[in-house]
Rosetta silent file (secondary structure, phi, psi, omega in degrees, C-alpha in Angstrom):
SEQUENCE: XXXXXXXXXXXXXXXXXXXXXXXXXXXXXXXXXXXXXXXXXXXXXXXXXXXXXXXXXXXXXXXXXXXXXXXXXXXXXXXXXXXXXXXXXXXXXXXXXXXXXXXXXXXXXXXXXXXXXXXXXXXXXXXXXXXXXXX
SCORE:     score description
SCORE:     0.000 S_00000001
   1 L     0.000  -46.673  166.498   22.705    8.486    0.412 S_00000001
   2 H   -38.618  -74.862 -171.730   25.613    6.361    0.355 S_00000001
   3 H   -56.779  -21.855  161.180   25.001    4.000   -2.407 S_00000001
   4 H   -92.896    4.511  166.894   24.378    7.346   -4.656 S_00000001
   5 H   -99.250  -40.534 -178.201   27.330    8.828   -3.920 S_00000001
   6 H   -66.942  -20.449 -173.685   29.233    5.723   -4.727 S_00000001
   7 H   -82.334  -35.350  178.982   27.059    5.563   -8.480 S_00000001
   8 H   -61.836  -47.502 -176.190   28.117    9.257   -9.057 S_00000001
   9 H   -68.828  -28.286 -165.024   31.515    8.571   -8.284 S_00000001
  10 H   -77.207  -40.160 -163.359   31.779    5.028  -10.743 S_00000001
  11 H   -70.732  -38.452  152.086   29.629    7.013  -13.217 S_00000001
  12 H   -67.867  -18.192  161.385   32.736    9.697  -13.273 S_00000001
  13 H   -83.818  -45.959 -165.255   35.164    7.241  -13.306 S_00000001
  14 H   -85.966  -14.250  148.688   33.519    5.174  -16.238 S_00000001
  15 H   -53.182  -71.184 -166.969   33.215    9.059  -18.003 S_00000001
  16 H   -62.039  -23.937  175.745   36.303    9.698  -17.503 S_00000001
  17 H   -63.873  -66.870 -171.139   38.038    5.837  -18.358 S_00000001
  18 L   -92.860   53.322  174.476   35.990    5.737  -21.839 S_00000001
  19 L  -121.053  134.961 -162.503   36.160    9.188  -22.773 S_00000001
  20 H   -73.599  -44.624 -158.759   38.422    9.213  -25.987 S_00000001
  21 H   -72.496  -35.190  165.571   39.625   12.760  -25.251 S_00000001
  22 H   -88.751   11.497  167.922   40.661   12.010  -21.702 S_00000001
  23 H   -97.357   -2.928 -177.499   42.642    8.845  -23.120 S_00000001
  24 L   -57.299  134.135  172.444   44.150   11.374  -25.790 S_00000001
  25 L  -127.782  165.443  179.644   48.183   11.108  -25.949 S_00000001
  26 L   -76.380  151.702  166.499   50.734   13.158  -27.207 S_00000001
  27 L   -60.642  161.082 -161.583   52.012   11.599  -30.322 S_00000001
  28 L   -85.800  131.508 -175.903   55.142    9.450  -29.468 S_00000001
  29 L   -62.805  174.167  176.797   58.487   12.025  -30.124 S_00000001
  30 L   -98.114  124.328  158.101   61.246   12.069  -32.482 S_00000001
  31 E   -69.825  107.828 -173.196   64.735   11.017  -31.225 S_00000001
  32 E  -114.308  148.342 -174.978   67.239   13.286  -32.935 S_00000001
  33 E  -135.971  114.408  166.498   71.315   12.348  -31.867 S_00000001
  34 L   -90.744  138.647 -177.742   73.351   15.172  -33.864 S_00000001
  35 L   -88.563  -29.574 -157.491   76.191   14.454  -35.681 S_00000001
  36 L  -175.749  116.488  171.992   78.040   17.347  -36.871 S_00000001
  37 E  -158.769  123.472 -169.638   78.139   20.957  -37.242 S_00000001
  38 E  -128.721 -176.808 -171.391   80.590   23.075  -38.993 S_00000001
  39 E   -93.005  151.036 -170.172   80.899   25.806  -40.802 S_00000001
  40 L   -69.550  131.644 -177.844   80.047   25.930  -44.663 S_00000001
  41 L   -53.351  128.032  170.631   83.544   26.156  -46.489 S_00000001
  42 L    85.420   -7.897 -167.791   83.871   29.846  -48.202 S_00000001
  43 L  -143.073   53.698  170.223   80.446   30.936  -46.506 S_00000001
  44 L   -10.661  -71.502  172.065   81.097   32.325  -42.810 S_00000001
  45 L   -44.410  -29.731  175.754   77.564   32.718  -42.548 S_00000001
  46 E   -98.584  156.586  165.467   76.378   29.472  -43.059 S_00000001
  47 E  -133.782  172.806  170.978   76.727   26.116  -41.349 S_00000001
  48 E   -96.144   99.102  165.958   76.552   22.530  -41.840 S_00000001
  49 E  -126.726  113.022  -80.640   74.468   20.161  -39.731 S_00000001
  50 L  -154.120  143.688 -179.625   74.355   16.707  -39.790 S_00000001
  51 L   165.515  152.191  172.444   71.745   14.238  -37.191 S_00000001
  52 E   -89.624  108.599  161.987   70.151   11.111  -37.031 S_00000001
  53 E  -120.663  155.207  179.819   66.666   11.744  -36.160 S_00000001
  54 E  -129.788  139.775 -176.308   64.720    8.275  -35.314 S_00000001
  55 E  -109.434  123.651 -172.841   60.982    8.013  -35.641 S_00000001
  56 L   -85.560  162.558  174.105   58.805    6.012  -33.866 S_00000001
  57 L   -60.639  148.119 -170.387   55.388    4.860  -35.307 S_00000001
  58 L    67.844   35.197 -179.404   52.774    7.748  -35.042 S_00000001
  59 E   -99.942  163.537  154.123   55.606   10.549  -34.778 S_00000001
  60 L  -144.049 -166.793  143.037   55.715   13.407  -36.979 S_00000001
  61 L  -113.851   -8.678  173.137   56.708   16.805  -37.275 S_00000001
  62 L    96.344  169.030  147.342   53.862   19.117  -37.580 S_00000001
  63 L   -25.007  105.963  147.804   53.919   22.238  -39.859 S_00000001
  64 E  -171.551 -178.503  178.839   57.383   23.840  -40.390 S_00000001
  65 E  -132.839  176.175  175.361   60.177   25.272  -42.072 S_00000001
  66 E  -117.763  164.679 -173.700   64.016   25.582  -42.054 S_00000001
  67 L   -95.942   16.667  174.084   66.006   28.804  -42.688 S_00000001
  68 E  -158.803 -168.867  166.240   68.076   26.791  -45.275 S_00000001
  69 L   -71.958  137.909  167.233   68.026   23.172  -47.458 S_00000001
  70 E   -98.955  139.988  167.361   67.305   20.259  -45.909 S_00000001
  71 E  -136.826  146.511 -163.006   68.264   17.202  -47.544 S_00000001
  72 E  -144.223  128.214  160.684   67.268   13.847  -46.019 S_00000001
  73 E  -109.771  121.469 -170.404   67.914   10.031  -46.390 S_00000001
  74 E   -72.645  116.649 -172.594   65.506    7.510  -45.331 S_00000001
  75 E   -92.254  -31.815  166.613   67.774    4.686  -43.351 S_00000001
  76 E   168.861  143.613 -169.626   65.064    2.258  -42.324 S_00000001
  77 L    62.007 -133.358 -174.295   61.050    1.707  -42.628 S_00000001
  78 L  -149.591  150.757  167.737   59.399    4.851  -44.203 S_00000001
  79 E  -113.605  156.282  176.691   58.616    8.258  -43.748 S_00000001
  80 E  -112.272  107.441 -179.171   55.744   10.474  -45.418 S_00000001
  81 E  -102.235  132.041  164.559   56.688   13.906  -46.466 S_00000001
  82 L  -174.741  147.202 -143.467   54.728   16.916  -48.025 S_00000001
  83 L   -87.997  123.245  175.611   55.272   20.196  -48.747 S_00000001
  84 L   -34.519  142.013  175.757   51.952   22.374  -48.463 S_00000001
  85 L    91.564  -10.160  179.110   49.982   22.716  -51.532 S_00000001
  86 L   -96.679 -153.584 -162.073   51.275   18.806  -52.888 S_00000001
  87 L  -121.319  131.286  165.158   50.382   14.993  -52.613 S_00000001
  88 L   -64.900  142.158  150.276   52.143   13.454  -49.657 S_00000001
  89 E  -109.320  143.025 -162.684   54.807   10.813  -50.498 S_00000001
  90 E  -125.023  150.034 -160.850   55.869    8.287  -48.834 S_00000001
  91 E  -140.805  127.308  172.948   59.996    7.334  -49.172 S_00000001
  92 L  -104.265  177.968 -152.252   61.469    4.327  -48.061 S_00000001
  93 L   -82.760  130.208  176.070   65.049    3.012  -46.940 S_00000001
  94 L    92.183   21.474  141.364   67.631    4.152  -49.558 S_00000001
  95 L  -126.773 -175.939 -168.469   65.766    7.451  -50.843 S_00000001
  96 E  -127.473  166.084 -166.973   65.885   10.757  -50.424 S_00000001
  97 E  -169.835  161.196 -162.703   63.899   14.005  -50.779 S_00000001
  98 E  -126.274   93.764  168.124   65.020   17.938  -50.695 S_00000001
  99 E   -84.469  134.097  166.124   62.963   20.829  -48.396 S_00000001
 100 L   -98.005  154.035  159.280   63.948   23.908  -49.797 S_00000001
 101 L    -5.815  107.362  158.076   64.210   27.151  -47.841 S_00000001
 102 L    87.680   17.477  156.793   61.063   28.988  -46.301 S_00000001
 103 L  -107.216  144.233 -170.967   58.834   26.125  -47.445 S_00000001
 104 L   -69.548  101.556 -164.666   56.006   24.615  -45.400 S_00000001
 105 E  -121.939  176.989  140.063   56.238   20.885  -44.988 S_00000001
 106 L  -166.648  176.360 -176.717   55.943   18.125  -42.930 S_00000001
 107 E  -122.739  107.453 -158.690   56.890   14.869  -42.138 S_00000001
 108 E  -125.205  153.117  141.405   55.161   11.556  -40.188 S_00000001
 109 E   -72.778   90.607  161.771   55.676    7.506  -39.456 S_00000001
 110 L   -77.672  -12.717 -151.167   52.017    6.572  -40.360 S_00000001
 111 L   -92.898 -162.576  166.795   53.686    3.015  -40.666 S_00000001
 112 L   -94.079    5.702 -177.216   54.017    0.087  -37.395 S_00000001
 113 L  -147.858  124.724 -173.592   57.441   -0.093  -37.247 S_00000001
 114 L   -25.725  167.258 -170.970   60.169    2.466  -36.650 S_00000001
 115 E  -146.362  138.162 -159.917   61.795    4.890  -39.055 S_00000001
 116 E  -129.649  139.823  170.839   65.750    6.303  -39.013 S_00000001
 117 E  -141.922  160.661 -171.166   66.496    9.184  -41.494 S_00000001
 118 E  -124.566  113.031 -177.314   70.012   10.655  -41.788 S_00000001
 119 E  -122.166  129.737  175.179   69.408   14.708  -42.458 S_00000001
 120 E   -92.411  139.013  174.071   71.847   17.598  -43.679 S_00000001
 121 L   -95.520 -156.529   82.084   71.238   20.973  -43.026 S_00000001
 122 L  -150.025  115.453 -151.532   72.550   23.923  -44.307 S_00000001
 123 E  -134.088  162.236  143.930   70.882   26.769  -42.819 S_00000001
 124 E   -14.539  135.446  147.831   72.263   30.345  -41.566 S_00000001
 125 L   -87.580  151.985 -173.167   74.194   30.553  -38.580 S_00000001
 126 L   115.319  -46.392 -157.201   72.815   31.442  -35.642 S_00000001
 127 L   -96.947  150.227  162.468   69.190   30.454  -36.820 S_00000001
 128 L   -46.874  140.748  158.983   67.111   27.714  -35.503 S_00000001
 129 L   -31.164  -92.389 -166.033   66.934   24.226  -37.685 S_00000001
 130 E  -106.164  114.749  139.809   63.406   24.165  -37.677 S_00000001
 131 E   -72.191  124.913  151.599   60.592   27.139  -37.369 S_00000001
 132 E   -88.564  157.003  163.130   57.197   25.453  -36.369 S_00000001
 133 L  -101.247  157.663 -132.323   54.082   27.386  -38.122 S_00000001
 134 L  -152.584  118.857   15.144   51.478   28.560  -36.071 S_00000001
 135 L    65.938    0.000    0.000   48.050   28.281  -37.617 S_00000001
């Protein structure tokens, strides 16, 4: 009775070791350090905000939008952006790319080596940066 209790338990521990789903990780997060946020000159309503976000390899952002323009410069390695309904692009250190209002993008590190982008906001005040979409 023994010795079959000990094969059931190693046979759930060697399930559970080599089972890809219980070895599943969250993707590794995005480090965002904000720089600045002020109000848009002439436009009460709006503000300006300014951040570093730094991306580790396998990071993304999922599905989402902003309640203003985004405008973003790639700082070091590369990021892959694309707006639902396009071709993904991938932008490397010293370019830049434009989300407009209400549209559904996203953005990932597919590469091996980290990625720094420097991004301006200029959304409502009040409202969140980023809406994720829900699917």
């Amino acid at each position: 009775m023994k010795l079959a209790h000990i094969l059931a338990s190693i046979a759930l521990v060697t399930i559970v070791v080599v089972n890809p789903v219980a070895l599943a990780q969250e993707p590794p997060k995005l480090k965002v350090t904000p720089l600045q946020k002020e109000p848009l000159t002439g436009q009460s309503d709006k503000e300006v905000i300014s951040l570093i976000v730094e991306w580790p390899p396998g990071s993304g952002t999922g599905l989402h939008t902003h309640p203003g323009d985004e405008y973003t410069t790639v700082l070091e390695g590369e990021v892959i952006g694309r707006k639902e309904g396009s071709e993904a692009k991938t932008y490397t250190a010293g370019q830049s790319y434009h989300n407009e209002p209400g549209v559904v993008h996203e953005a990932n590190n597919k590469g091996s080596v980290p990625a720094k982008t420097f991004n301006v906001f200029m959304v409502e005040k009040g409202k969140p940066v980023t809406e994720p979409v829900k699917r």
